[in-house]
Amino acid sequence: MAALDPQASQAENAPSSATSRTGQPAATTQPMPGRRVPVKAPPGHWLWGNGPEIIEDPLVALPRLASLGEVVELRFSWIRAALVSAPELIQQIFQDHRTFNKQTLTYDRLHVLVGDGLVRSDGEFWLRQRRIAQPAFHRQRIAGFANVMVEAALELVGRLAAFAQSGEPLDMAQEMTQLTLAVVCETLLGGDVGAARLKVSEAFSALNHLSIRRAQARVVLPLWWPTADNRLFRTHLKALDDTVYEIITRRRGTEGEGGDLLSMLLNARDPETGEGMSDVQLRDEIATMLLAGHETTAVTLSWALYLLSQHPEVEARLREELRTVLKDRPPTYEDLERLEYPRMVVDETLRLYPPVWGLNRHVAEDTELGGYHLPRGLIVLVSPWVTHRSPAIWEEPEAFRPERFAPGRKEALPRYAYFPFIGGARQCIGNHFALMEAQLVLAALYQRYHFTLWPGHPVEPEPVLTLRPKHGMKMRIELA
């Protein structure tokens, strides 16, 4: 969920005098016999190094830099970084989450919104939270939310009829955002959300936009500083917190377990210690799930609508499978096993437009990565956008071909050639939720409608917290 950001805390970016956890001097960066040496990127700006070109247009700069080698040494002023793009090296980074941790500025800036939720937390605290939350995201439990997703999709299908009749354009990116936020509110907070859903939705939508501005800013003032954005942030954050804590308090006073995620988290216990989550921890996980549970799926659906509008042959095959499997009835969870092509469309969309387009990790101690020495304090950059479009891995990588993910073909890919939900122990806990929602919504929409990009509407990916369509996705809606 984090955008690329080379910076880490000053303590972790000390110059070469840093010591390892054992107290010994950090290893020299001079190559040892048999050690592989990263390719050095062009020096860039005399002071800021490679920072300006990456900040200006990371979707162009990062693939260009990655073409130099599988590990490319970068410089951001005094901060050293490395861009890693080879699947086997990415696998090692994700599997060793203790050495490659989240002590970076990107994740620090998320703290004001998501606190110490799963996306941001680290170390033993993260491990404990993950153990407690994991059972709530078991496939069988997530399957119970399919009806909520379909109902939300059918509600949108009904509202689109007026636009199909009038021929007026509609921003489908905005519609997807509202749909996925409604779904996550209902599945997360369930019956308790009621009239508070609008308040939660409004507060979180505003906080999401303000968080993006904070993440993009080169200098971020503390939240107590009286800027217009900070005052607005504090107002919406209080509205969100007041509502969430009220719901948590009310739930604490009831017995039994409901079918929503909050109820599951309230009743969950650490299998090793028997402890549950505190109110603060529950609040942080709710904020995390609101962010991760709607933003990433909304942008995936927006890009899927765009790609299908540009490839009528793919849309025709999708529609034919929907007719064969569903006839005229709405999709259900039980249909997903037979609806292979919607899943292939979603997978290929996630390849070309991964919502989490880039992320970073801080090297906690001197380590070896595939024969490359990485010193303590280095910032490692990994980008699904880069690896998913690598010509060394994918044939015609820029082409939209859902057949790449036909049964049997996906399994033949190198591991971590494709990682839209990251991987290893820190793989997105809600990946099954997101995939199920995307497939069901696409199926419900394309049973009824045909979507065409509005003539002249600009389409440009915007790499912020997620890979959004910068100008929205204005489309014409027609009956299929």
Short mmCIF file of C-alpha atoms in Angstrom, two decimals:
data_model
loop_
_atom_site.label_atom_id
_atom_site.label_comp_id
_atom_site.label_asym_id
_atom_site.label_seq_id
_atom_site.Cartn_x
_atom_site.Cartn_y
_atom_site.Cartn_z
CA MET A 1 0.00 0.00 0.00
CA ALA A 2 2.97 2.25 0.41
CA ALA A 3 4.36 4.33 -2.41
CA LEU A 4 8.10 4.22 -3.07
CA ASP A 5 10.01 6.43 -0.66
CA PRO A 6 13.76 6.13 -0.22
CA GLN A 7 13.86 7.76 3.19
CA ALA A 8 14.10 6.04 6.54
CA SER A 9 14.57 7.35 10.05
CA GLN A 10 17.80 9.27 10.66
CA ALA A 11 18.87 6.72 13.25
CA GLU A 12 18.66 3.92 10.71
CA ASN A 13 20.44 5.92 8.00
CA ALA A 14 23.60 6.73 9.88
CA PRO A 15 26.72 6.94 7.68
CA SER A 16 29.21 4.14 7.28
CA SER A 17 30.18 4.25 10.97
CA ALA A 18 27.02 2.27 11.85
CA THR A 19 27.46 -0.97 13.75
CA SER A 20 25.63 -4.27 13.44
CA ARG A 21 23.35 -5.76 16.11
CA THR A 22 26.36 -7.58 17.53
CA GLY A 23 28.07 -4.26 18.20
CA GLN A 24 30.76 -4.93 15.59
CA PRO A 25 31.57 -2.34 12.90
CA ALA A 26 29.37 -2.57 9.83
CA ALA A 27 30.85 -4.52 6.98
CA THR A 28 32.76 -2.61 4.35
CA THR A 29 31.01 -1.98 1.07
CA GLN A 30 34.11 -3.06 -0.88
CA PRO A 31 33.36 -6.22 -2.91
CA MET A 32 34.68 -9.47 -1.47
CA PRO A 33 35.94 -12.34 -3.63
CA GLY A 34 32.97 -14.04 -5.28
CA ARG A 35 30.58 -11.32 -4.18
CA ARG A 36 28.26 -9.85 -6.79
CA VAL A 37 28.36 -6.09 -7.26
CA PRO A 38 25.19 -4.01 -7.89
CA VAL A 39 25.08 -1.89 -11.01
CA LYS A 40 25.46 1.79 -10.18
CA ALA A 41 22.77 4.07 -11.55
CA PRO A 42 23.83 7.28 -13.31
CA PRO A 43 24.74 9.83 -10.60
CA GLY A 44 21.79 12.13 -11.28
CA HIS A 45 21.58 15.47 -9.49
CA TRP A 46 24.78 16.59 -7.76
CA LEU A 47 23.00 16.90 -4.40
CA TRP A 48 19.75 14.89 -4.60
CA GLY A 49 21.10 12.03 -6.67
CA ASN A 50 18.46 9.87 -8.38
CA GLY A 51 15.61 11.31 -6.33
CA PRO A 52 14.35 14.00 -8.75
CA GLU A 53 13.85 11.70 -11.75
CA ILE A 54 12.10 9.05 -9.65
CA ILE A 55 9.85 11.55 -7.88
CA GLU A 56 8.97 13.28 -11.17
CA ASP A 57 7.85 10.12 -12.97
CA PRO A 58 8.50 6.84 -11.12
CA LEU A 59 6.55 4.74 -13.64
CA VAL A 60 9.08 5.71 -16.31
CA ALA A 61 12.21 6.13 -14.21
CA LEU A 62 12.05 2.86 -12.28
CA PRO A 63 11.74 0.54 -15.32
CA ARG A 64 14.57 2.45 -17.00
CA LEU A 65 16.80 2.03 -13.96
CA ALA A 66 15.80 -1.62 -13.51
CA SER A 67 16.91 -2.34 -17.08
CA LEU A 68 20.49 -1.73 -15.92
CA GLY A 69 20.50 -4.83 -13.72
CA GLU A 70 18.66 -6.95 -11.17
CA VAL A 71 20.10 -4.87 -8.30
CA VAL A 72 20.77 -1.21 -9.03
CA GLU A 73 22.51 1.05 -6.53
CA LEU A 74 20.83 4.44 -6.13
CA ARG A 75 21.52 7.61 -4.17
CA PHE A 76 19.04 10.03 -2.61
CA SER A 77 21.20 12.81 -1.25
CA TRP A 78 23.11 11.07 1.60
CA ILE A 79 20.72 8.10 1.67
CA ARG A 80 21.77 4.91 -0.09
CA ALA A 81 19.19 2.70 -1.75
CA ALA A 82 18.93 -0.27 -4.09
CA LEU A 83 16.25 -1.11 -6.64
CA VAL A 84 15.65 -4.89 -6.76
CA SER A 85 13.63 -6.37 -9.64
CA ALA A 86 14.58 -10.07 -9.98
CA PRO A 87 11.85 -12.46 -8.72
CA GLU A 88 14.23 -14.74 -6.79
CA LEU A 89 15.70 -11.76 -4.91
CA ILE A 90 12.26 -10.29 -4.21
CA GLN A 91 11.28 -13.65 -2.74
CA GLN A 92 14.15 -13.46 -0.25
CA ILE A 93 13.19 -9.91 0.76
CA PHE A 94 9.58 -10.87 1.46
CA GLN A 95 10.46 -14.06 3.29
CA ASP A 96 12.96 -12.38 5.63
CA HIS A 97 10.68 -9.72 7.08
CA ARG A 98 12.87 -9.25 10.15
CA THR A 99 15.95 -8.19 8.19
CA PHE A 100 13.89 -6.26 5.63
CA ASN A 101 11.54 -4.34 7.89
CA LYS A 102 9.16 -1.37 7.56
CA GLN A 103 11.13 1.24 9.49
CA THR A 104 10.87 3.80 6.67
CA LEU A 105 9.40 7.26 6.32
CA THR A 106 6.58 5.99 4.10
CA TYR A 107 5.15 3.85 6.86
CA ASP A 108 5.84 6.50 9.50
CA ARG A 109 3.58 8.90 7.62
CA LEU A 110 0.75 6.38 7.62
CA HIS A 111 0.73 6.24 11.41
CA VAL A 112 -1.59 9.23 11.86
CA LEU A 113 -4.32 7.36 9.97
CA VAL A 114 -3.85 3.63 10.55
CA GLY A 115 -1.85 3.69 13.77
CA ASP A 116 -0.16 0.35 14.38
CA GLY A 117 -2.44 -1.69 12.15
CA LEU A 118 -1.14 -4.67 10.19
CA VAL A 119 -0.03 -2.64 7.16
CA ARG A 120 2.29 -0.45 9.20
CA SER A 121 3.31 -2.38 12.34
CA ASP A 122 6.48 -4.43 12.57
CA GLY A 123 8.36 -6.97 14.63
CA GLU A 124 6.81 -8.94 17.47
CA PHE A 125 3.85 -6.59 17.78
CA TRP A 126 2.93 -7.19 14.12
CA LEU A 127 3.37 -10.95 14.52
CA ARG A 128 0.99 -10.98 17.52
CA GLN A 129 -1.63 -8.91 15.68
CA ARG A 130 -1.38 -11.13 12.63
CA ARG A 131 -1.89 -14.28 14.71
CA ILE A 132 -5.00 -12.80 16.28
CA ALA A 133 -6.50 -11.49 13.03
CA GLN A 134 -5.67 -14.41 10.72
CA PRO A 135 -8.66 -16.66 11.61
CA ALA A 136 -11.10 -13.86 10.75
CA PHE A 137 -9.78 -13.91 7.17
CA HIS A 138 -10.08 -17.64 6.60
CA ARG A 139 -11.50 -18.39 3.14
CA GLN A 140 -14.68 -19.94 4.54
CA ARG A 141 -15.41 -16.90 6.69
CA ILE A 142 -14.69 -14.49 3.83
CA ALA A 143 -17.06 -16.48 1.60
CA GLY A 144 -19.91 -15.35 3.83
CA PHE A 145 -19.42 -11.77 2.61
CA ALA A 146 -20.18 -12.60 -1.03
CA ASN A 147 -23.86 -11.71 -0.66
CA VAL A 148 -22.96 -8.23 0.63
CA MET A 149 -20.70 -7.68 -2.37
CA VAL A 150 -23.31 -8.84 -4.87
CA GLU A 151 -26.04 -6.74 -3.26
CA ALA A 152 -23.85 -3.64 -3.51
CA ALA A 153 -23.07 -4.43 -7.14
CA LEU A 154 -26.75 -4.96 -8.00
CA GLU A 155 -27.62 -1.65 -6.33
CA LEU A 156 -25.13 0.04 -8.66
CA VAL A 157 -26.51 -1.90 -11.63
CA GLY A 158 -29.93 -0.44 -10.85
CA ARG A 159 -28.61 3.12 -10.64
CA LEU A 160 -26.72 2.80 -13.92
CA ALA A 161 -29.97 2.27 -15.84
CA ALA A 162 -30.66 6.02 -15.86
CA PHE A 163 -27.24 6.72 -17.41
CA ALA A 164 -27.69 3.98 -19.99
CA GLN A 165 -30.97 5.63 -21.00
CA SER A 166 -29.71 9.23 -21.03
CA GLY A 167 -26.30 8.57 -22.56
CA GLU A 168 -24.64 10.86 -20.02
CA PRO A 169 -21.09 9.97 -18.95
CA LEU A 170 -20.30 8.75 -15.47
CA ASP A 171 -17.01 8.58 -13.57
CA MET A 172 -16.80 4.85 -12.92
CA ALA A 173 -13.66 5.25 -10.79
CA GLN A 174 -15.70 7.27 -8.33
CA GLU A 175 -18.52 4.73 -8.48
CA MET A 176 -16.10 1.89 -7.77
CA THR A 177 -14.71 3.79 -4.78
CA GLN A 178 -18.18 4.32 -3.31
CA LEU A 179 -19.15 0.69 -3.94
CA THR A 180 -16.06 -0.84 -2.33
CA LEU A 181 -16.23 1.54 0.64
CA ALA A 182 -19.87 0.56 1.22
CA VAL A 183 -18.88 -3.12 1.08
CA VAL A 184 -16.00 -2.78 3.54
CA CYS A 185 -18.13 -0.75 5.96
CA GLU A 186 -20.87 -3.38 5.91
CA THR A 187 -18.57 -6.40 6.15
CA LEU A 188 -16.32 -4.81 8.75
CA LEU A 189 -18.85 -3.12 11.01
CA GLY A 190 -22.00 -5.02 10.04
CA GLY A 191 -25.32 -4.11 11.59
CA ASP A 192 -23.71 -1.56 13.92
CA VAL A 193 -22.71 0.72 11.08
CA GLY A 194 -26.32 1.68 10.27
CA ALA A 195 -26.70 5.45 10.08
CA ALA A 196 -23.03 5.83 11.01
CA ARG A 197 -21.94 4.41 7.65
CA LEU A 198 -22.32 7.77 5.92
CA LYS A 199 -20.27 9.45 8.67
CA VAL A 200 -17.57 6.79 8.48
CA SER A 201 -17.52 6.94 4.66
CA GLU A 202 -17.30 10.73 4.52
CA ALA A 203 -14.62 10.93 7.21
CA PHE A 204 -12.52 8.17 5.70
CA SER A 205 -12.79 9.47 2.12
CA ALA A 206 -11.50 12.86 3.28
CA LEU A 207 -8.72 11.29 5.36
CA ASN A 208 -7.68 9.14 2.41
CA HIS A 209 -7.23 12.18 0.16
CA LEU A 210 -5.40 14.13 2.88
CA SER A 211 -3.12 11.14 3.58
CA ILE A 212 -2.15 11.03 -0.09
CA ARG A 213 -1.15 14.69 0.07
CA ARG A 214 0.91 14.00 3.20
CA ALA A 215 2.61 11.02 1.57
CA GLN A 216 3.56 13.06 -1.51
CA ALA A 217 4.83 16.10 0.40
CA ARG A 218 8.60 16.52 0.68
CA VAL A 219 8.17 18.24 4.04
CA VAL A 220 5.37 17.16 6.39
CA LEU A 221 4.52 19.41 9.32
CA PRO A 222 3.33 17.72 12.53
CA LEU A 223 -0.41 17.26 12.77
CA TRP A 224 -0.70 19.82 15.57
CA TRP A 225 0.67 22.56 13.31
CA PRO A 226 -2.33 24.80 12.41
CA THR A 227 -2.39 24.44 8.63
CA ALA A 228 -5.70 24.17 6.78
CA ASP A 229 -5.00 20.54 5.82
CA ASN A 230 -4.00 19.61 9.37
CA ARG A 231 -7.13 21.17 10.87
CA LEU A 232 -9.28 19.31 8.35
CA PHE A 233 -7.38 16.07 9.02
CA ARG A 234 -7.89 16.38 12.79
CA THR A 235 -11.61 17.09 12.35
CA HIS A 236 -12.24 14.04 10.18
CA LEU A 237 -9.95 11.84 12.26
CA LYS A 238 -11.93 12.71 15.39
CA ALA A 239 -15.21 11.93 13.61
CA LEU A 240 -13.86 8.55 12.51
CA ASP A 241 -12.38 7.70 15.90
CA ASP A 242 -15.48 8.76 17.85
CA THR A 243 -17.70 6.57 15.69
CA VAL A 244 -15.38 3.55 15.72
CA TYR A 245 -14.74 3.67 19.47
CA GLU A 246 -18.47 4.02 20.12
CA ILE A 247 -19.15 0.89 18.08
CA ILE A 248 -16.32 -1.02 19.81
CA THR A 249 -17.63 -0.04 23.25
CA ARG A 250 -21.17 -1.11 22.33
CA ARG A 251 -19.90 -4.43 21.00
CA ARG A 252 -17.84 -5.09 24.11
CA GLY A 253 -21.09 -5.10 26.08
CA THR A 254 -22.71 -7.83 24.00
CA GLU A 255 -22.15 -11.55 24.00
CA GLY A 256 -21.70 -13.95 21.15
CA GLU A 257 -20.15 -13.49 17.74
CA GLY A 258 -21.75 -11.85 14.73
CA GLY A 259 -20.83 -12.40 11.13
CA ASP A 260 -18.83 -9.21 10.50
CA LEU A 261 -15.07 -8.76 10.77
CA LEU A 262 -15.21 -6.53 13.84
CA SER A 263 -17.12 -9.20 15.74
CA MET A 264 -14.58 -11.81 14.70
CA LEU A 265 -11.68 -9.60 15.80
CA LEU A 266 -13.35 -8.84 19.14
CA ASN A 267 -13.65 -12.53 19.89
CA ALA A 268 -10.28 -13.58 18.46
CA ARG A 269 -7.44 -14.56 20.78
CA ASP A 270 -3.72 -15.00 20.29
CA PRO A 271 -3.30 -18.79 20.05
CA GLU A 272 -0.02 -18.56 21.99
CA THR A 273 -0.97 -16.17 24.81
CA GLY A 274 -4.77 -16.20 24.83
CA GLU A 275 -4.83 -12.39 24.72
CA GLY A 276 -7.24 -10.38 22.58
CA MET A 277 -6.93 -6.93 21.03
CA SER A 278 -7.25 -3.72 23.01
CA ASP A 279 -9.65 -0.99 21.89
CA VAL A 280 -6.75 0.97 20.41
CA GLN A 281 -5.53 -2.05 18.47
CA LEU A 282 -9.04 -2.73 17.19
CA ARG A 283 -9.37 0.89 16.10
CA ASP A 284 -6.05 0.70 14.20
CA GLU A 285 -7.04 -2.52 12.45
CA ILE A 286 -10.42 -1.05 11.48
CA ALA A 287 -8.74 2.03 9.98
CA THR A 288 -6.26 -0.22 8.16
CA MET A 289 -9.02 -2.40 6.73
CA LEU A 290 -11.05 0.63 5.66
CA LEU A 291 -8.04 1.86 3.70
CA ALA A 292 -6.73 -1.43 2.32
CA GLY A 293 -10.18 -2.96 1.95
CA HIS A 294 -11.63 -0.45 -0.47
CA GLU A 295 -8.94 1.63 -2.18
CA THR A 296 -7.01 -1.23 -3.78
CA THR A 297 -10.12 -3.03 -5.05
CA ALA A 298 -11.65 0.20 -6.35
CA VAL A 299 -8.62 1.03 -8.49
CA THR A 300 -8.41 -2.58 -9.74
CA LEU A 301 -12.04 -2.46 -10.90
CA SER A 302 -11.50 0.96 -12.51
CA TRP A 303 -8.54 -0.30 -14.53
CA ALA A 304 -10.42 -3.49 -15.46
CA LEU A 305 -13.28 -1.42 -16.90
CA TYR A 306 -10.78 0.60 -18.89
CA LEU A 307 -8.86 -2.41 -20.24
CA LEU A 308 -12.07 -4.21 -21.23
CA SER A 309 -13.28 -1.08 -23.04
CA GLN A 310 -10.08 -1.15 -25.11
CA HIS A 311 -10.27 -4.86 -25.93
CA PRO A 312 -13.73 -5.83 -27.22
CA GLU A 313 -12.61 -9.40 -27.94
CA VAL A 314 -11.77 -9.91 -24.27
CA GLU A 315 -15.05 -8.37 -23.19
CA ALA A 316 -16.93 -10.65 -25.60
CA ARG A 317 -15.29 -13.75 -24.12
CA LEU A 318 -16.05 -12.52 -20.60
CA ARG A 319 -19.69 -11.93 -21.45
CA GLU A 320 -20.02 -15.32 -23.11
CA GLU A 321 -18.75 -17.12 -20.02
CA LEU A 322 -21.15 -15.13 -17.83
CA ARG A 323 -24.07 -16.16 -20.07
CA THR A 324 -23.01 -19.80 -20.04
CA VAL A 325 -22.48 -20.10 -16.29
CA LEU A 326 -24.99 -17.65 -14.83
CA LYS A 327 -27.74 -17.45 -17.45
CA ASP A 328 -29.74 -14.47 -16.16
CA ARG A 329 -29.24 -14.84 -12.40
CA PRO A 330 -26.83 -12.83 -10.22
CA PRO A 331 -23.43 -14.35 -9.42
CA THR A 332 -22.82 -16.14 -6.13
CA TYR A 333 -19.78 -17.34 -4.24
CA GLU A 334 -20.43 -20.88 -5.48
CA ASP A 335 -20.12 -19.66 -9.09
CA LEU A 336 -16.55 -18.40 -8.70
CA GLU A 337 -15.02 -21.83 -9.21
CA ARG A 338 -16.65 -22.05 -12.67
CA LEU A 339 -16.14 -18.40 -13.60
CA GLU A 340 -12.53 -18.78 -14.73
CA TYR A 341 -12.35 -15.87 -17.17
CA PRO A 342 -13.35 -13.07 -14.75
CA ARG A 343 -10.52 -14.23 -12.49
CA MET A 344 -8.11 -14.20 -15.45
CA VAL A 345 -9.22 -10.65 -16.31
CA VAL A 346 -8.67 -9.54 -12.71
CA ASP A 347 -5.24 -11.19 -12.53
CA GLU A 348 -4.08 -9.56 -15.77
CA THR A 349 -5.43 -6.20 -14.62
CA LEU A 350 -3.44 -6.56 -11.40
CA ARG A 351 -0.35 -7.36 -13.46
CA LEU A 352 -0.60 -4.26 -15.65
CA TYR A 353 -1.93 -1.88 -13.00
CA PRO A 354 -0.93 -3.23 -9.56
CA PRO A 355 -2.64 -1.06 -6.92
CA VAL A 356 0.43 -1.36 -4.69
CA TRP A 357 2.78 -0.19 -7.42
CA GLY A 358 5.88 0.13 -5.24
CA LEU A 359 7.12 -0.45 -1.72
CA ASN A 360 10.26 -0.15 0.31
CA ARG A 361 12.06 -1.97 3.07
CA HIS A 362 14.79 -0.96 5.50
CA VAL A 363 17.77 -3.30 5.90
CA ALA A 364 17.99 -3.85 9.68
CA GLU A 365 21.44 -5.49 9.64
CA ASP A 366 24.19 -6.37 7.19
CA THR A 367 22.96 -9.17 4.98
CA GLU A 368 23.47 -11.01 1.71
CA LEU A 369 20.86 -10.98 -1.03
CA GLY A 370 21.57 -13.47 -3.79
CA GLY A 371 25.29 -12.85 -3.40
CA TYR A 372 24.98 -9.06 -3.14
CA HIS A 373 26.09 -7.45 0.11
CA LEU A 374 23.47 -5.09 1.53
CA PRO A 375 24.69 -2.89 4.41
CA ARG A 376 22.61 -2.00 7.44
CA GLY A 377 20.56 1.15 6.86
CA LEU A 378 20.12 0.63 3.11
CA ILE A 379 16.65 1.25 1.71
CA VAL A 380 15.50 -1.48 -0.69
CA LEU A 381 12.96 -0.55 -3.35
CA VAL A 382 10.71 -3.19 -4.93
CA SER A 383 8.10 -2.39 -7.56
CA PRO A 384 5.37 -4.71 -8.90
CA TRP A 385 4.97 -2.17 -11.72
CA VAL A 386 8.56 -2.89 -12.78
CA THR A 387 8.64 -6.66 -12.35
CA HIS A 388 5.12 -7.21 -13.76
CA ARG A 389 6.16 -5.46 -16.99
CA SER A 390 9.66 -6.89 -17.31
CA PRO A 391 10.41 -8.09 -20.87
CA ALA A 392 12.83 -10.63 -19.35
CA ILE A 393 9.84 -12.36 -17.70
CA TRP A 394 6.78 -11.59 -19.81
CA GLU A 395 6.19 -11.95 -23.53
CA GLU A 396 4.86 -8.63 -24.88
CA PRO A 397 4.59 -7.30 -21.32
CA GLU A 398 2.57 -4.19 -22.24
CA ALA A 399 -0.20 -6.23 -23.89
CA PHE A 400 -3.47 -7.08 -22.10
CA ARG A 401 -3.75 -10.86 -22.29
CA PRO A 402 -5.85 -12.55 -19.60
CA GLU A 403 -4.90 -15.92 -21.07
CA ARG A 404 -1.52 -15.57 -19.34
CA PHE A 405 -3.40 -16.60 -16.19
CA ALA A 406 -5.31 -19.55 -17.59
CA PRO A 407 -5.32 -22.59 -15.27
CA GLY A 408 -1.88 -24.20 -15.42
CA ARG A 409 -0.11 -21.20 -16.95
CA LYS A 410 -0.07 -19.05 -13.83
CA GLU A 411 1.53 -21.87 -11.85
CA ALA A 412 4.34 -22.07 -14.42
CA LEU A 413 5.45 -18.49 -13.77
CA PRO A 414 8.58 -17.86 -11.70
CA ARG A 415 7.59 -17.25 -8.10
CA TYR A 416 7.36 -13.50 -7.43
CA ALA A 417 7.25 -12.64 -11.11
CA TYR A 418 3.71 -11.66 -10.08
CA PHE A 419 2.99 -10.31 -6.60
CA PRO A 420 0.10 -7.82 -6.51
CA PHE A 421 -0.57 -8.73 -2.86
CA ILE A 422 3.13 -8.70 -1.91
CA GLY A 423 4.14 -12.05 -0.40
CA GLY A 424 5.80 -14.02 2.33
CA ALA A 425 4.55 -13.72 5.90
CA ARG A 426 3.42 -10.14 5.18
CA GLN A 427 1.22 -11.02 2.23
CA CYS A 428 -1.97 -8.95 2.29
CA ILE A 429 -4.32 -10.60 4.79
CA GLY A 430 -7.35 -9.56 2.72
CA ASN A 431 -6.23 -10.89 -0.67
CA HIS A 432 -9.05 -13.46 -0.93
CA PHE A 433 -11.58 -10.80 0.07
CA ALA A 434 -10.32 -8.44 -2.67
CA LEU A 435 -10.21 -11.06 -5.40
CA MET A 436 -13.69 -12.32 -4.59
CA GLU A 437 -15.13 -8.82 -4.60
CA ALA A 438 -13.50 -7.85 -7.89
CA GLN A 439 -14.77 -10.98 -9.66
CA LEU A 440 -18.33 -10.70 -8.33
CA VAL A 441 -18.64 -6.98 -9.15
CA LEU A 442 -17.29 -7.45 -12.67
CA ALA A 443 -19.68 -10.34 -13.26
CA ALA A 444 -22.72 -8.35 -12.06
CA LEU A 445 -21.81 -5.28 -14.15
CA TYR A 446 -21.04 -7.10 -17.41
CA GLN A 447 -24.14 -9.22 -17.25
CA ARG A 448 -26.10 -6.05 -17.91
CA TYR A 449 -23.90 -3.31 -19.36
CA HIS A 450 -21.25 -2.40 -21.89
CA PHE A 451 -18.77 0.31 -20.84
CA THR A 452 -17.00 2.61 -23.29
CA LEU A 453 -14.37 5.20 -22.45
CA TRP A 454 -15.85 8.66 -23.00
CA PRO A 455 -14.30 10.21 -26.17
CA GLY A 456 -11.36 12.41 -25.35
CA HIS A 457 -11.18 11.41 -21.69
CA PRO A 458 -7.50 11.26 -20.62
CA VAL A 459 -6.28 8.07 -19.01
CA GLU A 460 -3.12 8.31 -16.94
CA PRO A 461 -1.97 6.22 -13.98
CA GLU A 462 -1.14 8.31 -10.92
CA PRO A 463 1.37 6.63 -8.57
CA VAL A 464 0.29 7.87 -5.14
CA LEU A 465 -0.56 5.55 -2.23
CA THR A 466 -2.15 3.34 -4.86
CA LEU A 467 -2.01 3.39 -8.66
CA ARG A 468 -5.09 5.50 -9.35
CA PRO A 469 -6.46 6.71 -12.67
CA LYS A 470 -5.39 10.35 -12.32
CA HIS A 471 -8.41 11.84 -14.09
CA GLY A 472 -10.96 9.30 -12.98
CA MET A 473 -12.58 6.99 -15.53
CA LYS A 474 -15.40 8.75 -17.36
CA MET A 475 -17.40 6.22 -19.35
CA ARG A 476 -20.51 5.81 -21.46
CA ILE A 477 -22.86 3.07 -20.24
CA GLU A 478 -24.97 1.02 -22.66
CA LEU A 479 -27.19 -1.99 -22.24
CA ALA A 480 -25.39 -5.15 -23.27
#
